[in-house]
mmCIF file of C-alpha atoms in Angstrom:
data_model
loop_
_atom_site.group_PDB
_atom_site.id
_atom_site.type_symbol
_atom_site.label_atom_id
_atom_site.label_comp_id
_atom_site.label_asym_id
_atom_site.label_seq_id
_atom_site.Cartn_x
_atom_site.Cartn_y
_atom_site.Cartn_z
ATOM 1 C CA GLU A 1110 329.727 -15.818 -127.951
ATOM 2 C CA PRO A 1111 332.516 -13.563 -129.217
ATOM 3 C CA GLU A 1112 331.865 -9.948 -128.174
ATOM 4 C CA GLU A 1113 331.643 -8.724 -131.790
ATOM 5 C CA LYS A 1114 328.810 -11.155 -132.564
ATOM 6 C CA LYS A 1115 326.527 -10.225 -129.676
ATOM 7 C CA LEU A 1116 323.303 -8.334 -130.445
ATOM 8 C CA LEU A 1117 323.771 -4.776 -129.208
ATOM 9 C CA PHE A 1118 320.580 -3.089 -130.434
ATOM 10 C CA TYR A 1119 318.187 -3.981 -127.584
ATOM 11 C CA ILE A 1120 316.816 -2.574 -124.349
ATOM 12 C CA THR A 1121 316.026 -4.340 -121.057
ATOM 13 C CA LYS A 1122 312.886 -3.805 -118.945
ATOM 14 C CA GLU A 1123 314.931 -2.010 -116.292
ATOM 15 C CA GLU A 1124 316.484 0.313 -118.886
ATOM 16 C CA LYS A 1125 313.089 0.990 -120.445
ATOM 17 C CA ASN A 1126 311.675 2.102 -117.091
ATOM 18 C CA ALA A 1127 314.392 4.705 -116.529
ATOM 19 C CA ILE A 1128 313.042 8.199 -115.900
ATOM 20 C CA ASP A 1129 316.146 10.218 -116.756
ATOM 21 C CA LEU A 1130 319.002 9.641 -119.213
ATOM 22 C CA ASN A 1131 321.375 10.272 -116.337
ATOM 23 C CA ASP A 1132 319.973 7.304 -114.375
ATOM 24 C CA GLU A 1133 322.594 4.652 -113.807
ATOM 25 C CA VAL A 1134 320.286 1.868 -114.986
ATOM 26 C CA VAL A 1135 320.082 3.314 -118.534
ATOM 27 C CA GLN A 1136 323.797 3.880 -119.051
ATOM 28 C CA GLY A 1137 324.340 0.364 -120.441
ATOM 29 C CA PHE A 1138 321.759 1.016 -123.174
ATOM 30 C CA ILE A 1139 323.355 4.348 -124.094
ATOM 31 C CA THR A 1140 326.798 2.734 -124.243
ATOM 32 C CA ARG A 1141 325.575 -0.061 -126.543
ATOM 33 C CA ILE A 1142 323.883 2.393 -128.894
ATOM 34 C CA ARG A 1143 326.994 4.545 -129.110
ATOM 35 C CA LYS A 1144 329.168 1.575 -130.091
ATOM 36 C CA ASN A 1145 327.704 1.441 -133.580
ATOM 37 C CA SER A 1146 327.076 4.478 -135.783
ATOM 38 C CA SER A 1147 324.307 2.621 -137.614
ATOM 39 C CA HIS A 1148 322.314 2.536 -134.353
ATOM 40 C CA ILE A 1149 322.399 6.327 -134.194
ATOM 41 C CA ARG A 1150 321.207 6.525 -137.812
ATOM 42 C CA ILE A 1151 318.331 4.144 -137.044
ATOM 43 C CA ILE A 1152 317.173 6.191 -134.065
ATOM 44 C CA SER A 1153 317.535 9.421 -136.051
ATOM 45 C CA GLU A 1154 315.447 7.975 -138.888
ATOM 46 C CA VAL A 1155 312.690 6.874 -136.500
ATOM 47 C CA VAL A 1156 312.561 10.321 -134.901
ATOM 48 C CA GLU A 1157 312.504 12.035 -138.298
ATOM 49 C CA GLN A 1158 309.671 9.866 -139.592
ATOM 50 C CA PHE A 1159 307.451 10.529 -136.576
ATOM 51 C CA GLN A 1160 308.364 14.082 -135.583
ATOM 52 C CA ASP A 1161 305.492 15.657 -137.544
ATOM 53 C CA TYR A 1162 302.843 13.491 -135.841
ATOM 54 C CA SER A 1163 301.273 14.044 -132.406
ATOM 55 C CA PHE A 1164 300.329 10.815 -130.673
ATOM 56 C CA VAL A 1165 298.881 12.807 -127.753
ATOM 57 C CA LYS A 1166 296.357 14.569 -129.988
ATOM 58 C CA SER A 1167 295.610 11.642 -132.277
ATOM 59 C CA HIS A 1168 292.983 9.747 -130.297
ATOM 60 C CA LYS A 1169 290.299 10.789 -132.796
ATOM 61 C CA SER A 1170 292.444 10.987 -135.901
ATOM 62 C CA ASP A 1171 293.713 8.447 -138.385
ATOM 63 C CA LEU A 1172 297.353 8.664 -137.240
ATOM 64 C CA TYR A 1173 297.676 4.947 -136.635
ATOM 65 C CA GLN A 1174 296.218 4.346 -140.081
ATOM 66 C CA ILE A 1175 298.727 6.725 -141.674
ATOM 67 C CA VAL A 1176 301.516 4.815 -139.941
ATOM 68 C CA PHE A 1177 300.051 1.521 -141.155
ATOM 69 C CA TYR A 1178 299.940 2.623 -144.803
ATOM 70 C CA LYS A 1179 303.346 4.259 -144.699
ATOM 71 C CA PHE A 1180 305.365 1.522 -143.024
ATOM 72 C CA ALA A 1181 303.551 -1.773 -143.632
ATOM 73 C CA SER A 1182 304.560 -3.844 -146.633
ATOM 74 C CA GLU A 1183 302.194 -3.367 -149.584
ATOM 75 C CA PHE A 1184 302.532 -7.060 -150.417
ATOM 76 C CA SER A 1185 301.709 -8.103 -146.881
ATOM 77 C CA LYS A 1186 298.671 -5.822 -146.674
ATOM 78 C CA ALA A 1187 297.200 -7.015 -149.960
ATOM 79 C CA GLU A 1188 297.930 -10.663 -149.231
ATOM 80 C CA LYS A 1189 296.237 -10.600 -145.851
ATOM 81 C CA GLY A 1190 293.405 -8.330 -146.924
ATOM 82 C CA GLN A 1191 294.404 -5.712 -144.346
ATOM 83 C CA PHE A 1192 292.398 -2.774 -145.575
ATOM 84 C CA ILE A 1193 291.897 -0.611 -142.503
ATOM 85 C CA THR A 1194 288.541 0.838 -141.539
ATOM 86 C CA PRO A 1195 288.275 4.612 -142.013
ATOM 87 C CA ILE A 1196 287.538 6.570 -138.821
ATOM 88 C CA PRO A 1197 284.132 7.898 -140.085
ATOM 89 C CA LEU A 1198 282.939 4.317 -140.666
ATOM 90 C CA ILE A 1199 284.123 3.270 -137.205
ATOM 91 C CA ASP A 1200 282.270 6.173 -135.582
ATOM 92 C CA PHE A 1201 279.118 5.388 -137.557
ATOM 93 C CA LEU A 1202 279.152 1.677 -136.725
ATOM 94 C CA VAL A 1203 279.733 2.335 -133.020
ATOM 95 C CA LYS A 1204 276.875 4.862 -132.842
ATOM 96 C CA ILE A 1205 274.492 2.517 -134.647
ATOM 97 C CA VAL A 1206 275.274 -0.514 -132.461
ATOM 98 C CA ASN A 1207 275.502 1.768 -129.405
ATOM 99 C CA PRO A 1208 277.636 -0.259 -126.955
ATOM 100 C CA ARG A 1209 277.139 0.751 -123.320
ATOM 101 C CA SER A 1210 279.747 1.209 -120.609
ATOM 102 C CA ASN A 1211 278.668 -1.933 -118.738
ATOM 103 C CA GLU A 1212 278.835 -4.191 -121.812
ATOM 104 C CA THR A 1213 281.707 -6.369 -123.005
ATOM 105 C CA ILE A 1214 282.942 -5.595 -126.527
ATOM 106 C CA ILE A 1215 285.243 -7.489 -128.896
ATOM 107 C CA ASP A 1216 286.723 -7.112 -132.354
ATOM 108 C CA PRO A 1217 287.511 -10.752 -133.232
ATOM 109 C CA THR A 1218 289.466 -9.824 -136.365
ATOM 110 C CA VAL A 1219 291.700 -7.200 -134.819
ATOM 111 C CA GLY A 1220 295.260 -7.170 -136.176
ATOM 112 C CA ILE A 1221 296.298 -9.350 -139.082
ATOM 113 C CA ALA A 1222 293.465 -11.841 -138.374
ATOM 114 C CA ASP A 1223 294.632 -14.784 -140.485
ATOM 115 C CA PHE A 1224 291.964 -17.328 -141.390
ATOM 116 C CA LEU A 1225 290.632 -19.172 -138.338
ATOM 117 C CA SER A 1226 292.930 -17.295 -135.992
ATOM 118 C CA VAL A 1227 289.929 -16.494 -133.839
ATOM 119 C CA SER A 1228 288.047 -19.712 -134.494
ATOM 120 C CA TYR A 1229 286.656 -21.146 -131.317
ATOM 121 C CA VAL A 1230 285.469 -24.418 -132.792
ATOM 122 C CA ASN A 1231 288.716 -26.362 -132.810
ATOM 123 C CA SER A 1232 287.769 -29.504 -130.943
ATOM 124 C CA GLU A 1233 285.259 -31.135 -128.626
ATOM 125 C CA ASN A 1234 287.690 -30.788 -125.714
ATOM 126 C CA GLN A 1235 287.981 -27.056 -126.001
ATOM 127 C CA THR A 1236 286.970 -24.912 -123.044
ATOM 128 C CA GLU A 1237 283.662 -23.029 -123.100
ATOM 129 C CA LEU A 1238 283.473 -20.052 -125.413
ATOM 130 C CA LYS A 1239 283.919 -16.626 -123.877
ATOM 131 C CA LYS A 1240 280.870 -14.609 -124.886
ATOM 132 C CA PHE A 1241 280.497 -10.859 -125.456
ATOM 133 C CA ASP A 1242 277.604 -8.394 -125.511
ATOM 134 C CA VAL A 1243 278.813 -6.544 -128.607
ATOM 135 C CA VAL A 1244 280.886 -7.584 -131.636
ATOM 136 C CA LEU A 1245 282.231 -4.813 -133.889
ATOM 137 C CA THR A 1246 284.499 -5.975 -136.680
ATOM 138 C CA ASN A 1247 285.741 -5.532 -140.232
ATOM 139 C CA PRO A 1248 287.083 -8.917 -141.385
ATOM 140 C CA PRO A 1249 289.961 -8.967 -143.897
ATOM 141 C CA PHE A 1250 288.749 -9.445 -147.452
ATOM 142 C CA GLY A 1251 291.967 -10.222 -149.338
ATOM 143 C CA GLU A 1252 292.326 -10.748 -153.062
ATOM 144 C CA ASP A 1253 290.629 -14.142 -152.988
ATOM 145 C CA ARG A 1254 287.932 -14.729 -150.382
ATOM 146 C CA LYS A 1255 287.316 -18.301 -151.476
ATOM 147 C CA TYR A 1256 288.427 -20.884 -148.917
ATOM 148 C CA GLU A 1257 288.817 -24.481 -150.063
ATOM 149 C CA PRO A 1258 290.038 -27.105 -147.576
ATOM 150 C CA LYS A 1259 293.238 -28.764 -148.830
ATOM 151 C CA THR A 1260 293.961 -31.302 -146.115
ATOM 152 C CA PRO A 1261 291.896 -33.665 -143.930
ATOM 153 C CA LYS A 1262 292.562 -31.326 -140.981
ATOM 154 C CA ASP A 1263 291.293 -28.333 -142.978
ATOM 155 C CA LYS A 1264 288.151 -30.267 -143.806
ATOM 156 C CA GLU A 1265 287.671 -31.366 -140.209
ATOM 157 C CA ILE A 1266 287.799 -27.757 -139.017
ATOM 158 C CA ILE A 1267 285.625 -26.206 -141.716
ATOM 159 C CA GLU A 1268 282.922 -28.851 -141.289
ATOM 160 C CA MET A 1269 282.399 -27.569 -137.733
ATOM 161 C CA TYR A 1270 280.796 -24.477 -139.224
ATOM 162 C CA GLU A 1271 277.039 -24.481 -139.818
ATOM 163 C CA LEU A 1272 277.442 -22.228 -142.840
ATOM 164 C CA TRP A 1273 279.779 -24.739 -144.502
ATOM 165 C CA ASN A 1274 276.834 -27.118 -144.649
ATOM 166 C CA ILE A 1275 274.233 -24.626 -145.859
ATOM 167 C CA ALA A 1276 276.042 -21.840 -147.739
ATOM 168 C CA ARG A 1277 279.120 -23.268 -149.450
ATOM 169 C CA CYS A 1278 279.550 -23.367 -153.215
ATOM 170 C CA GLY A 1279 280.761 -26.836 -154.172
ATOM 171 C CA ASN A 1280 283.937 -27.344 -152.161
ATOM 172 C CA TRP A 1281 284.625 -23.741 -151.155
ATOM 173 C CA ILE A 1282 283.113 -21.060 -148.935
ATOM 174 C CA ASP A 1283 283.462 -17.292 -148.784
ATOM 175 C CA LEU A 1284 285.699 -16.331 -145.858
ATOM 176 C CA GLY A 1285 283.284 -13.558 -144.905
ATOM 177 C CA LEU A 1286 280.746 -16.206 -143.904
ATOM 178 C CA VAL A 1287 283.292 -17.923 -141.670
ATOM 179 C CA PHE A 1288 284.116 -14.660 -139.911
ATOM 180 C CA LEU A 1289 280.382 -13.954 -139.590
ATOM 181 C CA GLU A 1290 279.724 -17.298 -137.908
ATOM 182 C CA ASN A 1291 282.699 -16.823 -135.577
ATOM 183 C CA ALA A 1292 281.307 -13.433 -134.548
ATOM 184 C CA TYR A 1293 277.839 -14.870 -133.958
ATOM 185 C CA ARG A 1294 279.116 -17.777 -131.873
ATOM 186 C CA ILE A 1295 280.918 -15.538 -129.396
ATOM 187 C CA LEU A 1296 277.867 -13.291 -128.966
ATOM 188 C CA GLU A 1297 275.799 -13.368 -125.789
ATOM 189 C CA GLU A 1298 272.049 -13.902 -126.080
ATOM 190 C CA ASN A 1299 270.439 -10.568 -127.057
ATOM 191 C CA GLY A 1300 273.914 -9.314 -128.016
ATOM 192 C CA ARG A 1301 274.461 -7.082 -131.050
ATOM 193 C CA ILE A 1302 276.774 -7.295 -134.076
ATOM 194 C CA GLY A 1303 278.120 -4.637 -136.403
ATOM 195 C CA ILE A 1304 280.173 -6.215 -139.193
ATOM 196 C CA VAL A 1305 281.500 -5.128 -142.594
ATOM 197 C CA LEU A 1306 280.831 -7.713 -145.294
ATOM 198 C CA SER A 1307 280.868 -7.980 -149.045
ATOM 199 C CA ASN A 1308 277.394 -6.946 -150.163
ATOM 200 C CA SER A 1309 277.009 -10.328 -151.837
ATOM 201 C CA LEU A 1310 276.811 -11.837 -148.309
ATOM 202 C CA ALA A 1311 274.365 -9.386 -146.800
ATOM 203 C CA SER A 1312 271.234 -11.529 -147.251
ATOM 204 C CA ILE A 1313 271.448 -13.241 -143.867
ATOM 205 C CA ASP A 1314 268.970 -13.974 -141.092
ATOM 206 C CA ARG A 1315 268.571 -12.012 -137.800
ATOM 207 C CA VAL A 1316 269.482 -8.740 -139.546
ATOM 208 C CA VAL A 1317 268.315 -5.411 -138.106
ATOM 209 C CA ALA A 1318 269.799 -3.036 -140.687
ATOM 210 C CA LEU A 1319 271.863 -2.966 -143.876
ATOM 211 C CA PHE A 1320 273.920 0.042 -144.986
ATOM 212 C CA ASP A 1321 275.376 -0.229 -148.480
ATOM 213 C CA LEU A 1322 278.596 1.742 -148.932
ATOM 214 C CA PRO A 1323 279.932 3.345 -152.113
ATOM 215 C CA PRO A 1324 282.655 1.557 -154.135
ATOM 216 C CA ASN A 1325 286.284 1.965 -153.063
ATOM 217 C CA VAL A 1326 285.360 3.207 -149.602
ATOM 218 C CA PHE A 1327 288.486 1.454 -148.309
ATOM 219 C CA ALA A 1328 291.893 2.629 -149.397
ATOM 220 C CA ASP A 1329 293.070 -0.545 -151.106
ATOM 221 C CA SER A 1330 290.018 -2.704 -151.647
ATOM 222 C CA GLY A 1331 287.683 -2.520 -154.624
ATOM 223 C CA VAL A 1332 285.143 -4.795 -152.910
ATOM 224 C CA ASN A 1333 281.603 -3.417 -152.654
ATOM 225 C CA THR A 1334 280.718 -3.579 -148.975
ATOM 226 C CA THR A 1335 277.713 -3.465 -146.666
ATOM 227 C CA LEU A 1336 277.562 -2.669 -142.960
ATOM 228 C CA VAL A 1337 275.416 -5.385 -141.415
ATOM 229 C CA ILE A 1338 273.706 -4.771 -138.070
ATOM 230 C CA ALA A 1339 272.223 -7.835 -136.401
ATOM 231 C CA TYR A 1340 271.442 -9.259 -132.985
ATOM 232 C CA LYS A 1341 271.080 -12.646 -131.308
ATOM 233 C CA PRO A 1342 267.544 -13.093 -129.986
ATOM 234 C CA LYS A 1343 266.326 -15.988 -127.915
ATOM 235 C CA THR A 1344 265.188 -18.942 -129.998
ATOM 236 C CA SER A 1345 261.526 -18.351 -129.142
ATOM 237 C CA GLU A 1346 261.800 -14.666 -130.055
ATOM 238 C CA LEU A 1347 263.535 -15.466 -133.345
ATOM 239 C CA GLU A 1348 260.757 -17.890 -134.317
ATOM 240 C CA LYS A 1349 258.176 -15.216 -133.520
ATOM 241 C CA LEU A 1350 260.012 -12.608 -135.596
ATOM 242 C CA GLN A 1351 260.311 -14.971 -138.543
ATOM 243 C CA LYS A 1352 256.578 -15.732 -138.462
ATOM 244 C CA GLU A 1353 255.788 -12.013 -138.427
ATOM 245 C CA ASN A 1354 258.056 -11.415 -141.431
ATOM 246 C CA TYR A 1355 259.670 -8.442 -139.683
ATOM 247 C CA SER A 1356 261.053 -5.493 -141.657
ATOM 248 C CA ILE A 1357 264.638 -4.209 -141.556
ATOM 249 C CA PHE A 1358 266.202 -0.777 -142.014
ATOM 250 C CA THR A 1359 268.144 -0.277 -145.254
ATOM 251 C CA LYS A 1360 270.066 2.706 -146.583
ATOM 252 C CA ASN A 1361 272.324 3.234 -149.582
ATOM 253 C CA ILE A 1362 274.983 5.620 -148.288
ATOM 254 C CA LYS A 1363 276.608 7.650 -151.048
ATOM 255 C CA LYS A 1364 278.522 10.346 -149.145
ATOM 256 C CA VAL A 1365 281.027 9.299 -146.477
ATOM 257 C CA GLY A 1366 282.797 12.597 -145.804
ATOM 258 C CA TYR A 1367 286.168 11.743 -147.274
ATOM 259 C CA GLU A 1368 288.013 10.668 -150.376
ATOM 260 C CA ILE A 1369 291.131 8.553 -150.756
ATOM 261 C CA ARG A 1370 294.274 10.446 -151.721
ATOM 262 C CA THR A 1371 297.893 9.428 -152.198
ATOM 263 C CA SER A 1372 300.858 11.592 -151.264
ATOM 264 C CA LYS A 1373 304.439 10.361 -151.546
ATOM 265 C CA ARG A 1374 303.079 6.822 -151.957
ATOM 266 C CA VAL A 1375 301.180 7.113 -148.664
ATOM 267 C CA LYS A 1376 297.404 6.705 -148.873
ATOM 268 C CA PHE A 1377 295.224 8.756 -146.556
ATOM 269 C CA PHE A 1378 291.597 9.734 -146.096
ATOM 270 C CA ASN A 1379 291.127 13.358 -147.159
ATOM 271 C CA PRO A 1380 288.047 15.055 -145.598
ATOM 272 C CA LEU A 1381 285.337 16.428 -147.881
ATOM 273 C CA TYR A 1382 283.272 19.341 -146.548
ATOM 274 C CA LYS A 1383 279.723 20.498 -147.286
ATOM 275 C CA VAL A 1384 279.568 23.434 -149.679
ATOM 276 C CA ASN A 1385 276.629 25.854 -149.680
ATOM 277 C CA GLU A 1386 275.019 25.678 -153.120
ATOM 278 C CA GLN A 1387 274.159 29.416 -153.097
ATOM 279 C CA THR A 1388 277.367 30.926 -151.691
ATOM 280 C CA PHE A 1389 279.757 28.113 -152.641
ATOM 281 C CA GLU A 1390 281.325 28.445 -149.190
ATOM 282 C CA ILE A 1391 282.039 25.618 -146.785
ATOM 283 C CA GLU A 1392 279.225 25.277 -144.240
ATOM 284 C CA GLN A 1393 280.194 25.556 -140.565
ATOM 285 C CA ASP A 1394 278.634 24.936 -137.180
ATOM 286 C CA ALA A 1395 278.208 27.536 -134.413
ATOM 287 C CA GLU A 1396 281.826 27.039 -133.336
ATOM 288 C CA GLY A 1397 283.161 27.579 -136.835
ATOM 289 C CA LYS A 1398 283.960 23.920 -137.476
ATOM 290 C CA PRO A 1399 283.282 22.756 -141.053
ATOM 291 C CA PHE A 1400 280.577 20.163 -141.688
ATOM 292 C CA LEU A 1401 281.756 16.997 -143.403
ATOM 293 C CA ASP A 1402 279.865 16.114 -146.566
ATOM 294 C CA GLU A 1403 278.487 12.848 -145.216
ATOM 295 C CA GLU A 1404 275.202 11.014 -144.713
ATOM 296 C CA PHE A 1405 276.142 9.124 -141.557
ATOM 297 C CA THR A 1406 274.760 11.705 -139.104
ATOM 298 C CA ASP A 1407 271.256 11.851 -140.646
ATOM 299 C CA THR A 1408 271.228 8.083 -141.104
ATOM 300 C CA ILE A 1409 271.848 7.492 -137.383
ATOM 301 C CA GLY A 1410 268.811 9.621 -136.540
ATOM 302 C CA GLU A 1411 266.661 7.854 -139.142
ATOM 303 C CA PHE A 1412 267.729 4.442 -137.865
ATOM 304 C CA ARG A 1413 266.962 5.254 -134.224
ATOM 305 C CA ARG A 1414 263.534 6.651 -135.112
#
């Protein structure tokens, strides 16, 4: 190709692994960047956008979520139902399901999670499913959760789902049910599930606990949601439980410890702290850290008891 048409804004593996800018291996990258003033502006813009954030100290913060809301296309997020899970909900779900260090864990709807992207029921010739001890996931809801097969291939795939045969409405099914069945299929026997669903789907079998969440708990979704905790007992144990008409734990959670705010068109989760009703001061622990105004902590204790 003519020299002026070659792509200059790239980096090779060798250049990426350079330790010092004076290393010979990285000089080609530096030369390419310098050839075009727009490259310098791009790098400067990236640095400016991220200079106020600490990735080192963000392992328990919502930094990645801030980045998602600031830089991802609004149209793309709404279309795909990508409404990220707030950190307090993640912590709560993990503590309730209580995965152990020797267990395998999966989030089958991680990332953009387009419909059927993690479907393991494609054909009879497919290899055996990989199973996991714990499934923790928040499937994308989107603006329209109704799925209606349009082609013979669509119909062939959707008919592989048990819930298509027992829970569809006419010729459509709620996508939440499809994600639920996917999660259940990849679960080991006696494995546990923690999944966020529309509360209209929460009346399902094998449930251990249901936690209803307040409206608009997610930054962009107005869907009323429920955290569903379930497990996969042996067939004989399930039959025994069903005969005994076992009870489940339910809780309507009203306080989640944050509210959704918008600043410069960027949505973020603003913490809400407990205020002493007598002194009107924020309550703190022994180390002087403020208590979040949330019901998750007490609920975990109630559930375990």
